[in-house]
């Protein structure tokens, strides 16, 4: 038993020295190729065995003949181990390079495609993560392009809508200044109307900038949807009468909600104004509020005749105004974008779908706690 312990002690001492030396070498070459590291690991194993054997032989536990036999066996094992490590290292490095080339493609704006052929579990996991990242980057690029398109459209449409009232104000002010206005009071009323229109556009731009900057401060209070809808109908009634549109608010449940009353009134006002302007004379705009499994649903139905299916995903985009984009009464295309921003700030969602003869805009809000 004592001889076995001594053999183990000498073998461990020789192997430990080799292991420490191998660790030092690995630290020095840690930035080199994986092939070199695998070769060092295989070499450390063989050298550790040989060092232990030599330590035992030095302590006179092995005969010269036995030492020669063991050394020869270890040398053959070293050749096989190094060859295997080099082959494995070259294969892993080749797979890594293929993965790097594939990853470079989606960095240049393309889509990631995992290289063909078998790979280690770790490299396969990296490929899956790169595929997910590539998909997310593609979605982000699409959103960025859509946002940039919306911004360009917004600038173009705002410039168009500002130019018309400003030109009118300039002409009317020059007429008043030169004393050629036949009816000064009518000119002044028209100028006031144009100024209010410009003020509304600037207010919409300011509201949208706060929403997009995440600076929209909400003050939620508990209120009834019945009161909220009633106030919105009263505010939109003059515009509906001017357009010859009937406002209907019969299906409104007195459901309590936790919302910012001022901002939610703006949401309903924008939806009603949009519906009234898109509905022909003698048409009907209906508003409803009811409970649903998702929370509370506010809906505004109009008689616009429907929106092309390809345009439905863009309805709430900044600057979108559909087929009547150049008609000034349609506004600058900010109303529905503001609606979505305010609703999402309330942890809700806004949507639209076609119905026979028109559209149905829906706002889903979380139900108030009992």
mmCIF file of C-alpha atoms in Angstrom:
data_model
loop_
_atom_site.group_PDB
_atom_site.id
_atom_site.type_symbol
_atom_site.label_atom_id
_atom_site.label_comp_id
_atom_site.label_asym_id
_atom_site.label_seq_id
_atom_site.Cartn_x
_atom_site.Cartn_y
_atom_site.Cartn_z
ATOM 1 C CA UNK A 1 0.000 0.000 0.000
ATOM 2 C CA UNK A 2 2.858 2.356 0.851
ATOM 3 C CA UNK A 3 4.476 1.739 -2.587
ATOM 4 C CA UNK A 4 1.209 2.593 -4.369
ATOM 5 C CA UNK A 5 0.915 5.847 -2.440
ATOM 6 C CA UNK A 6 4.489 6.792 -3.320
ATOM 7 C CA UNK A 7 3.894 5.985 -6.994
ATOM 8 C CA UNK A 8 0.753 8.129 -6.972
ATOM 9 C CA UNK A 9 2.605 10.974 -5.245
ATOM 10 C CA UNK A 10 5.487 10.974 -7.744
ATOM 11 C CA UNK A 11 3.120 10.637 -10.712
ATOM 12 C CA UNK A 12 0.961 13.512 -9.448
ATOM 13 C CA UNK A 13 3.999 15.721 -8.888
ATOM 14 C CA UNK A 14 5.298 15.132 -12.430
ATOM 15 C CA UNK A 15 1.850 15.622 -13.980
ATOM 16 C CA UNK A 16 1.195 18.766 -11.907
ATOM 17 C CA UNK A 17 4.367 20.408 -13.177
ATOM 18 C CA UNK A 18 3.309 19.659 -16.751
ATOM 19 C CA UNK A 19 -0.200 20.935 -16.067
ATOM 20 C CA UNK A 20 1.057 24.223 -14.630
ATOM 21 C CA UNK A 21 3.393 24.696 -17.570
ATOM 22 C CA UNK A 22 0.516 23.981 -19.970
ATOM 23 C CA UNK A 23 -1.718 26.506 -18.198
ATOM 24 C CA UNK A 24 0.982 29.119 -18.594
ATOM 25 C CA UNK A 25 1.313 28.369 -22.283
ATOM 26 C CA UNK A 26 -2.471 28.560 -22.768
ATOM 27 C CA UNK A 27 -2.509 31.953 -21.078
ATOM 28 C CA UNK A 28 0.205 33.225 -23.408
ATOM 29 C CA UNK A 29 -1.557 31.990 -26.558
ATOM 30 C CA UNK A 30 -5.144 32.797 -25.452
ATOM 31 C CA UNK A 31 -5.556 35.171 -28.401
ATOM 32 C CA UNK A 32 -4.283 32.672 -30.942
ATOM 33 C CA UNK A 33 -6.281 30.205 -33.021
ATOM 34 C CA UNK A 34 -8.374 27.509 -31.342
ATOM 35 C CA UNK A 35 -6.352 24.898 -33.247
ATOM 36 C CA UNK A 36 -3.194 25.867 -31.345
ATOM 37 C CA UNK A 37 -5.024 25.762 -27.998
ATOM 38 C CA UNK A 38 -6.410 22.283 -28.678
ATOM 39 C CA UNK A 39 -2.942 21.066 -29.686
ATOM 40 C CA UNK A 40 -1.527 22.432 -26.424
ATOM 41 C CA UNK A 41 -4.279 20.718 -24.407
ATOM 42 C CA UNK A 42 -3.581 17.373 -26.117
ATOM 43 C CA UNK A 43 0.145 17.836 -25.611
ATOM 44 C CA UNK A 44 -0.290 18.656 -21.908
ATOM 45 C CA UNK A 45 -2.171 15.398 -21.383
ATOM 46 C CA UNK A 46 0.548 13.335 -23.026
ATOM 47 C CA UNK A 47 3.438 15.230 -21.390
ATOM 48 C CA UNK A 48 1.747 14.915 -17.990
ATOM 49 C CA UNK A 49 1.607 11.137 -18.414
ATOM 50 C CA UNK A 50 5.224 11.025 -19.565
ATOM 51 C CA UNK A 51 6.381 13.276 -16.699
ATOM 52 C CA UNK A 52 4.647 11.089 -14.143
ATOM 53 C CA UNK A 53 6.202 7.995 -15.662
ATOM 54 C CA UNK A 54 9.699 9.518 -15.630
ATOM 55 C CA UNK A 55 9.243 10.636 -12.023
ATOM 56 C CA UNK A 56 8.334 7.105 -11.001
ATOM 57 C CA UNK A 57 11.265 5.655 -12.999
ATOM 58 C CA UNK A 58 13.630 8.171 -11.401
ATOM 59 C CA UNK A 59 12.502 6.902 -8.013
ATOM 60 C CA UNK A 60 13.587 3.404 -9.144
ATOM 61 C CA UNK A 61 10.113 1.959 -9.341
ATOM 62 C CA UNK A 62 10.452 0.942 -12.995
ATOM 63 C CA UNK A 63 13.181 -1.015 -14.751
ATOM 64 C CA UNK A 64 14.922 0.517 -17.815
ATOM 65 C CA UNK A 65 13.118 -1.946 -20.060
ATOM 66 C CA UNK A 66 9.726 -1.093 -18.629
ATOM 67 C CA UNK A 67 10.520 2.622 -18.902
ATOM 68 C CA UNK A 68 11.356 2.219 -22.600
ATOM 69 C CA UNK A 69 8.110 0.373 -23.222
ATOM 70 C CA UNK A 70 6.014 2.972 -21.402
ATOM 71 C CA UNK A 71 7.796 5.872 -23.112
ATOM 72 C CA UNK A 72 7.213 4.318 -26.534
ATOM 73 C CA UNK A 73 3.513 3.822 -25.777
ATOM 74 C CA UNK A 74 3.195 7.422 -24.555
ATOM 75 C CA UNK A 75 4.958 8.738 -27.658
ATOM 76 C CA UNK A 76 2.535 6.887 -29.952
ATOM 77 C CA UNK A 77 -0.377 8.212 -27.928
ATOM 78 C CA UNK A 78 1.071 11.708 -28.248
ATOM 79 C CA UNK A 79 1.186 11.447 -32.049
ATOM 80 C CA UNK A 80 -2.427 10.280 -32.238
ATOM 81 C CA UNK A 81 -3.636 12.887 -29.702
ATOM 82 C CA UNK A 82 -1.912 15.778 -31.465
ATOM 83 C CA UNK A 83 -3.226 14.690 -34.873
ATOM 84 C CA UNK A 84 -6.764 14.398 -33.489
ATOM 85 C CA UNK A 85 -6.525 17.800 -31.766
ATOM 86 C CA UNK A 86 -5.240 19.470 -34.934
ATOM 87 C CA UNK A 87 -8.045 17.960 -37.052
ATOM 88 C CA UNK A 88 -10.679 19.003 -34.515
ATOM 89 C CA UNK A 89 -9.210 22.497 -34.245
ATOM 90 C CA UNK A 90 -9.111 23.002 -38.009
ATOM 91 C CA UNK A 91 -12.733 21.822 -38.329
ATOM 92 C CA UNK A 92 -13.983 24.134 -35.562
ATOM 93 C CA UNK A 93 -12.026 27.080 -36.973
ATOM 94 C CA UNK A 94 -13.442 26.427 -40.457
ATOM 95 C CA UNK A 95 -17.012 26.388 -39.072
ATOM 96 C CA UNK A 96 -16.296 29.583 -37.140
ATOM 97 C CA UNK A 97 -15.038 31.355 -40.254
ATOM 98 C CA UNK A 98 -18.127 30.297 -42.211
ATOM 99 C CA UNK A 99 -20.286 31.634 -39.375
ATOM 100 C CA UNK A 100 -18.375 34.927 -39.376
ATOM 101 C CA UNK A 101 -18.867 35.319 -43.139
ATOM 102 C CA UNK A 102 -22.593 34.610 -42.778
ATOM 103 C CA UNK A 103 -22.873 37.088 -39.904
ATOM 104 C CA UNK A 104 -21.194 39.791 -41.982
ATOM 105 C CA UNK A 105 -24.043 39.641 -44.519
ATOM 106 C CA UNK A 106 -26.792 40.892 -42.198
ATOM 107 C CA UNK A 107 -24.465 43.536 -40.842
ATOM 108 C CA UNK A 108 -24.360 44.918 -44.417
ATOM 109 C CA UNK A 109 -28.161 45.046 -44.622
ATOM 110 C CA UNK A 110 -28.860 41.485 -45.725
ATOM 111 C CA UNK A 111 -30.406 38.520 -43.938
ATOM 112 C CA UNK A 112 -28.473 35.934 -41.966
ATOM 113 C CA UNK A 113 -28.344 32.439 -43.429
ATOM 114 C CA UNK A 114 -26.696 29.763 -41.289
ATOM 115 C CA UNK A 115 -23.852 27.959 -43.091
ATOM 116 C CA UNK A 116 -24.553 24.448 -44.351
ATOM 117 C CA UNK A 117 -22.976 21.418 -42.754
ATOM 118 C CA UNK A 118 -22.717 20.063 -39.205
ATOM 119 C CA UNK A 119 -21.555 22.285 -36.353
ATOM 120 C CA UNK A 120 -20.913 21.939 -32.652
ATOM 121 C CA UNK A 121 -23.761 22.594 -30.217
ATOM 122 C CA UNK A 122 -22.210 25.928 -29.228
ATOM 123 C CA UNK A 123 -21.806 27.115 -32.819
ATOM 124 C CA UNK A 124 -25.342 25.973 -33.618
ATOM 125 C CA UNK A 125 -26.622 28.018 -30.653
ATOM 126 C CA UNK A 126 -24.698 31.049 -31.919
ATOM 127 C CA UNK A 127 -26.242 30.545 -35.384
ATOM 128 C CA UNK A 128 -29.734 30.509 -33.888
ATOM 129 C CA UNK A 129 -29.080 33.688 -31.914
ATOM 130 C CA UNK A 130 -27.656 35.385 -35.005
ATOM 131 C CA UNK A 131 -30.752 34.377 -36.979
ATOM 132 C CA UNK A 132 -33.003 35.921 -34.315
ATOM 133 C CA UNK A 133 -30.848 39.066 -34.230
ATOM 134 C CA UNK A 134 -30.957 39.284 -38.020
ATOM 135 C CA UNK A 135 -34.762 39.126 -37.982
ATOM 136 C CA UNK A 136 -34.932 41.854 -35.344
ATOM 137 C CA UNK A 137 -32.547 44.058 -37.316
ATOM 138 C CA UNK A 138 -34.641 43.565 -40.453
ATOM 139 C CA UNK A 139 -37.775 44.606 -38.542
ATOM 140 C CA UNK A 140 -35.936 47.607 -37.136
ATOM 141 C CA UNK A 141 -34.759 48.646 -40.612
ATOM 142 C CA UNK A 142 -38.304 48.331 -41.939
ATOM 143 C CA UNK A 143 -39.653 50.458 -39.079
ATOM 144 C CA UNK A 144 -36.929 53.033 -39.644
ATOM 145 C CA UNK A 145 -37.706 53.241 -43.360
ATOM 146 C CA UNK A 146 -41.434 53.567 -42.640
ATOM 147 C CA UNK A 147 -40.761 56.255 -40.050
ATOM 148 C CA UNK A 148 -38.487 58.154 -42.411
ATOM 149 C CA UNK A 149 -41.137 57.965 -45.142
ATOM 150 C CA UNK A 150 -43.752 59.257 -42.709
ATOM 151 C CA UNK A 151 -41.492 62.112 -41.687
ATOM 152 C CA UNK A 152 -40.881 63.142 -45.296
ATOM 153 C CA UNK A 153 -44.596 62.989 -46.026
ATOM 154 C CA UNK A 154 -45.342 64.983 -42.894
ATOM 155 C CA UNK A 155 -42.889 67.730 -43.839
ATOM 156 C CA UNK A 156 -44.305 67.897 -47.363
ATOM 157 C CA UNK A 157 -47.914 67.982 -46.205
ATOM 158 C CA UNK A 158 -47.310 70.441 -43.375
ATOM 159 C CA UNK A 159 -45.497 72.736 -45.818
ATOM 160 C CA UNK A 160 -48.422 72.460 -48.217
ATOM 161 C CA UNK A 161 -51.044 73.113 -45.525
ATOM 162 C CA UNK A 162 -49.133 76.028 -44.024
ATOM 163 C CA UNK A 163 -48.583 77.720 -47.359
ATOM 164 C CA UNK A 164 -52.311 78.058 -48.124
ATOM 165 C CA UNK A 165 -53.471 79.861 -44.940
ATOM 166 C CA UNK A 166 -50.330 81.969 -44.804
ATOM 167 C CA UNK A 167 -50.870 83.130 -48.390
ATOM 168 C CA UNK A 168 -54.481 83.947 -47.561
ATOM 169 C CA UNK A 169 -53.527 85.852 -44.423
ATOM 170 C CA UNK A 170 -50.942 87.806 -46.355
ATOM 171 C CA UNK A 171 -53.394 88.720 -49.125
ATOM 172 C CA UNK A 172 -56.121 89.747 -46.671
ATOM 173 C CA UNK A 173 -53.752 91.787 -44.519
ATOM 174 C CA UNK A 174 -52.433 93.606 -47.611
ATOM 175 C CA UNK A 175 -56.013 94.320 -48.705
ATOM 176 C CA UNK A 176 -56.854 95.765 -45.296
ATOM 177 C CA UNK A 177 -53.630 97.753 -45.229
ATOM 178 C CA UNK A 178 -54.255 99.227 -48.694
ATOM 179 C CA UNK A 179 -57.882 99.985 -47.831
ATOM 180 C CA UNK A 180 -59.258 97.980 -50.753
ATOM 181 C CA UNK A 181 -61.208 95.453 -48.659
ATOM 182 C CA UNK A 182 -64.888 95.818 -49.503
ATOM 183 C CA UNK A 183 -65.997 94.195 -46.221
ATOM 184 C CA UNK A 184 -63.283 94.548 -43.533
ATOM 185 C CA UNK A 185 -65.324 92.660 -40.926
ATOM 186 C CA UNK A 186 -65.580 89.605 -43.209
ATOM 187 C CA UNK A 187 -61.841 89.755 -43.847
ATOM 188 C CA UNK A 188 -61.137 89.917 -40.108
ATOM 189 C CA UNK A 189 -63.384 86.927 -39.402
ATOM 190 C CA UNK A 190 -61.669 84.965 -42.157
ATOM 191 C CA UNK A 191 -58.262 85.900 -40.798
ATOM 192 C CA UNK A 192 -59.325 84.741 -37.335
ATOM 193 C CA UNK A 193 -60.463 81.414 -38.796
ATOM 194 C CA UNK A 194 -57.122 80.905 -40.544
ATOM 195 C CA UNK A 195 -55.206 81.835 -37.395
ATOM 196 C CA UNK A 196 -57.207 79.299 -35.372
ATOM 197 C CA UNK A 197 -56.486 76.675 -38.001
ATOM 198 C CA UNK A 198 -52.761 77.415 -37.831
ATOM 199 C CA UNK A 199 -52.950 77.331 -34.043
ATOM 200 C CA UNK A 200 -54.570 73.885 -34.167
ATOM 201 C CA UNK A 201 -51.847 72.604 -36.485
ATOM 202 C CA UNK A 202 -49.095 73.918 -34.203
ATOM 203 C CA UNK A 203 -50.878 72.381 -31.201
ATOM 204 C CA UNK A 204 -51.036 69.006 -32.959
ATOM 205 C CA UNK A 205 -47.340 69.183 -33.805
ATOM 206 C CA UNK A 206 -46.478 70.036 -30.202
ATOM 207 C CA UNK A 207 -48.638 67.198 -28.874
ATOM 208 C CA UNK A 208 -47.113 64.703 -31.304
ATOM 209 C CA UNK A 209 -43.583 65.803 -30.401
ATOM 210 C CA UNK A 210 -44.340 65.208 -26.700
ATOM 211 C CA UNK A 211 -45.743 61.765 -27.458
ATOM 212 C CA UNK A 212 -42.783 60.710 -29.612
ATOM 213 C CA UNK A 213 -40.321 62.066 -27.027
ATOM 214 C CA UNK A 214 -42.048 60.109 -24.241
ATOM 215 C CA UNK A 215 -42.761 63.364 -22.404
ATOM 216 C CA UNK A 216 -46.557 63.039 -22.317
ATOM 217 C CA UNK A 217 -47.434 63.418 -18.626
ATOM 218 C CA UNK A 218 -50.758 61.774 -17.744
ATOM 219 C CA UNK A 219 -52.941 62.499 -14.726
ATOM 220 C CA UNK A 220 -55.314 59.516 -14.544
ATOM 221 C CA UNK A 221 -58.577 59.916 -12.678
ATOM 222 C CA UNK A 222 -61.540 57.611 -12.307
ATOM 223 C CA UNK A 223 -64.449 58.647 -14.512
ATOM 224 C CA UNK A 224 -67.387 57.210 -16.388
ATOM 225 C CA UNK A 225 -67.196 56.588 -20.116
ATOM 226 C CA UNK A 226 -70.760 57.867 -20.355
ATOM 227 C CA UNK A 227 -69.652 61.345 -19.289
ATOM 228 C CA UNK A 228 -66.534 61.231 -21.452
ATOM 229 C CA UNK A 229 -68.479 60.260 -24.570
ATOM 230 C CA UNK A 230 -71.213 62.792 -23.835
ATOM 231 C CA UNK A 231 -68.714 65.654 -23.694
ATOM 232 C CA UNK A 232 -67.069 64.479 -26.948
ATOM 233 C CA UNK A 233 -70.441 64.327 -28.744
ATOM 234 C CA UNK A 234 -71.343 67.818 -27.552
ATOM 235 C CA UNK A 235 -68.013 69.173 -28.806
ATOM 236 C CA UNK A 236 -68.340 67.526 -32.248
ATOM 237 C CA UNK A 237 -72.010 68.357 -32.775
ATOM 238 C CA UNK A 238 -71.467 71.793 -34.457
ATOM 239 C CA UNK A 239 -69.058 70.262 -37.013
ATOM 240 C CA UNK A 240 -71.490 67.403 -37.676
ATOM 241 C CA UNK A 241 -74.343 69.854 -38.275
ATOM 242 C CA UNK A 242 -72.177 71.890 -40.650
ATOM 243 C CA UNK A 243 -71.423 68.727 -42.673
ATOM 244 C CA UNK A 244 -74.982 67.382 -42.503
ATOM 245 C CA UNK A 245 -73.857 64.273 -40.586
ATOM 246 C CA UNK A 246 -75.895 62.585 -37.845
ATOM 247 C CA UNK A 247 -74.129 61.769 -34.573
ATOM 248 C CA UNK A 248 -75.376 58.687 -32.728
ATOM 249 C CA UNK A 249 -74.280 57.655 -29.245
ATOM 250 C CA UNK A 250 -76.907 55.190 -28.123
ATOM 251 C CA UNK A 251 -74.758 52.194 -27.121
ATOM 252 C CA UNK A 252 -72.653 53.750 -24.391
ATOM 253 C CA UNK A 253 -72.330 51.842 -21.120
ATOM 254 C CA UNK A 254 -71.470 53.790 -17.952
ATOM 255 C CA UNK A 255 -68.209 51.876 -17.518
ATOM 256 C CA UNK A 256 -65.612 53.349 -15.117
ATOM 257 C CA UNK A 257 -62.091 53.888 -16.458
ATOM 258 C CA UNK A 258 -58.813 55.297 -15.091
ATOM 259 C CA UNK A 259 -57.724 57.825 -17.742
ATOM 260 C CA UNK A 260 -56.480 61.357 -18.197
ATOM 261 C CA UNK A 261 -59.739 63.099 -19.004
ATOM 262 C CA UNK A 262 -58.187 65.886 -21.072
ATOM 263 C CA UNK A 263 -56.080 63.583 -23.232
ATOM 264 C CA UNK A 264 -58.832 61.008 -23.693
ATOM 265 C CA UNK A 265 -61.246 63.769 -24.717
ATOM 266 C CA UNK A 266 -58.707 64.681 -27.384
ATOM 267 C CA UNK A 267 -58.678 61.059 -28.556
ATOM 268 C CA UNK A 268 -62.456 60.934 -28.927
ATOM 269 C CA UNK A 269 -62.542 64.394 -30.485
ATOM 270 C CA UNK A 270 -59.950 63.456 -33.112
ATOM 271 C CA UNK A 271 -61.791 60.227 -33.961
ATOM 272 C CA UNK A 272 -65.133 62.007 -34.277
ATOM 273 C CA UNK A 273 -63.713 64.867 -36.370
ATOM 274 C CA UNK A 274 -61.972 62.387 -38.663
ATOM 275 C CA UNK A 275 -65.187 60.350 -39.031
ATOM 276 C CA UNK A 276 -67.362 63.416 -39.692
ATOM 277 C CA UNK A 277 -65.018 64.777 -42.362
ATOM 278 C CA UNK A 278 -64.879 61.427 -44.146
ATOM 279 C CA UNK A 279 -68.615 60.749 -44.017
ATOM 280 C CA UNK A 280 -70.786 62.195 -46.809
ATOM 281 C CA UNK A 281 -73.789 64.426 -46.060
ATOM 282 C CA UNK A 282 -76.826 62.592 -44.628
ATOM 283 C CA UNK A 283 -74.438 59.929 -43.346
ATOM 284 C CA UNK A 284 -74.162 58.673 -39.771
ATOM 285 C CA UNK A 285 -71.286 58.600 -37.308
ATOM 286 C CA UNK A 286 -71.892 56.332 -34.319
ATOM 287 C CA UNK A 287 -69.899 56.070 -31.109
ATOM 288 C CA UNK A 288 -70.163 53.179 -28.663
ATOM 289 C CA UNK A 289 -68.541 52.111 -25.405
ATOM 290 C CA UNK A 290 -68.811 48.678 -23.863
ATOM 291 C CA UNK A 291 -66.997 46.102 -21.794
ATOM 292 C CA UNK A 292 -65.066 43.276 -23.377
ATOM 293 C CA UNK A 293 -62.794 40.447 -22.204
ATOM 294 C CA UNK A 294 -59.818 42.666 -23.162
ATOM 295 C CA UNK A 295 -61.015 45.650 -21.108
ATOM 296 C CA UNK A 296 -63.112 48.581 -22.294
ATOM 297 C CA UNK A 297 -63.756 49.175 -26.015
ATOM 298 C CA UNK A 298 -64.534 52.629 -27.422
ATOM 299 C CA UNK A 299 -65.554 52.557 -31.070
ATOM 300 C CA UNK A 300 -66.355 55.195 -33.693
ATOM 301 C CA UNK A 301 -68.082 54.030 -36.876
ATOM 302 C CA UNK A 302 -68.303 56.232 -39.970
ATOM 303 C CA UNK A 303 -69.670 56.047 -43.505
ATOM 304 C CA UNK A 304 -66.497 56.791 -45.447
ATOM 305 C CA UNK A 305 -66.967 53.823 -47.761
ATOM 306 C CA UNK A 306 -63.960 51.935 -46.430
ATOM 307 C CA UNK A 307 -60.176 52.150 -46.601
ATOM 308 C CA UNK A 308 -58.131 50.120 -49.099
ATOM 309 C CA UNK A 309 -56.780 47.021 -47.387
ATOM 310 C CA UNK A 310 -53.186 47.930 -48.259
ATOM 311 C CA UNK A 311 -53.606 51.276 -46.440
ATOM 312 C CA UNK A 312 -55.088 49.899 -43.204
ATOM 313 C CA UNK A 313 -51.691 49.265 -41.531
ATOM 314 C CA UNK A 314 -50.702 52.918 -42.213
ATOM 315 C CA UNK A 315 -53.830 54.661 -40.940
ATOM 316 C CA UNK A 316 -52.234 55.619 -37.611
ATOM 317 C CA UNK A 317 -48.877 56.595 -39.122
ATOM 318 C CA UNK A 318 -47.727 60.191 -38.815
ATOM 319 C CA UNK A 319 -48.834 62.194 -41.844
ATOM 320 C CA UNK A 320 -51.143 59.569 -43.354
ATOM 321 C CA UNK A 321 -54.241 61.075 -44.954
ATOM 322 C CA UNK A 322 -55.307 58.493 -47.505
ATOM 323 C CA UNK A 323 -56.697 59.315 -50.907
ATOM 324 C CA UNK A 324 -57.740 62.850 -49.863
ATOM 325 C CA UNK A 325 -54.268 63.782 -48.673
ATOM 326 C CA UNK A 326 -54.181 67.131 -50.440
ATOM 327 C CA UNK A 327 -57.498 68.497 -49.220
ATOM 328 C CA UNK A 328 -56.850 71.030 -46.457
ATOM 329 C CA UNK A 329 -59.967 70.114 -44.395
ATOM 330 C CA UNK A 330 -58.407 66.698 -43.795
ATOM 331 C CA UNK A 331 -55.758 68.302 -41.605
ATOM 332 C CA UNK A 332 -52.075 67.571 -41.535
ATOM 333 C CA UNK A 333 -52.493 63.859 -40.940
ATOM 334 C CA UNK A 334 -51.574 64.096 -37.259
ATOM 335 C CA UNK A 335 -54.904 63.392 -35.566
ATOM 336 C CA UNK A 336 -54.826 59.593 -35.741
ATOM 337 C CA UNK A 337 -51.113 59.457 -34.908
ATOM 338 C CA UNK A 338 -51.910 61.478 -31.761
ATOM 339 C CA UNK A 339 -54.778 59.081 -30.992
ATOM 340 C CA UNK A 340 -52.470 56.075 -31.091
ATOM 341 C CA UNK A 341 -49.799 57.800 -28.993
ATOM 342 C CA UNK A 342 -52.223 58.831 -26.253
ATOM 343 C CA UNK A 343 -53.940 55.433 -26.182
ATOM 344 C CA UNK A 344 -50.632 53.560 -25.954
ATOM 345 C CA UNK A 345 -49.557 55.911 -23.146
ATOM 346 C CA UNK A 346 -52.657 54.630 -21.304
ATOM 347 C CA UNK A 347 -51.439 51.025 -21.872
ATOM 348 C CA UNK A 348 -54.142 50.505 -24.474
ATOM 349 C CA UNK A 349 -54.220 49.993 -28.215
ATOM 350 C CA UNK A 350 -55.942 51.576 -31.205
ATOM 351 C CA UNK A 351 -57.071 49.801 -34.359
ATOM 352 C CA UNK A 352 -59.247 50.133 -37.416
ATOM 353 C CA UNK A 353 -61.137 47.740 -39.664
ATOM 354 C CA UNK A 354 -63.511 48.009 -42.569
ATOM 355 C CA UNK A 355 -67.215 47.388 -42.159
ATOM 356 C CA UNK A 356 -69.974 47.504 -44.780
ATOM 357 C CA UNK A 357 -70.144 51.104 -45.979
ATOM 358 C CA UNK A 358 -67.389 52.532 -43.807
ATOM 359 C CA UNK A 359 -64.788 52.010 -41.102
ATOM 360 C CA UNK A 360 -64.785 51.178 -37.420
ATOM 361 C CA UNK A 361 -62.056 52.726 -35.280
ATOM 362 C CA UNK A 362 -61.582 50.972 -31.929
ATOM 363 C CA UNK A 363 -59.753 52.044 -28.793
ATOM 364 C CA UNK A 364 -59.189 49.328 -26.191
ATOM 365 C CA UNK A 365 -58.367 50.543 -22.667
ATOM 366 C CA UNK A 366 -57.638 48.590 -19.479
ATOM 367 C CA UNK A 367 -60.684 48.310 -17.253
ATOM 368 C CA UNK A 368 -60.597 50.273 -13.990
ATOM 369 C CA UNK A 369 -59.984 48.281 -10.835
ATOM 370 C CA UNK A 370 -63.157 47.462 -8.913
#
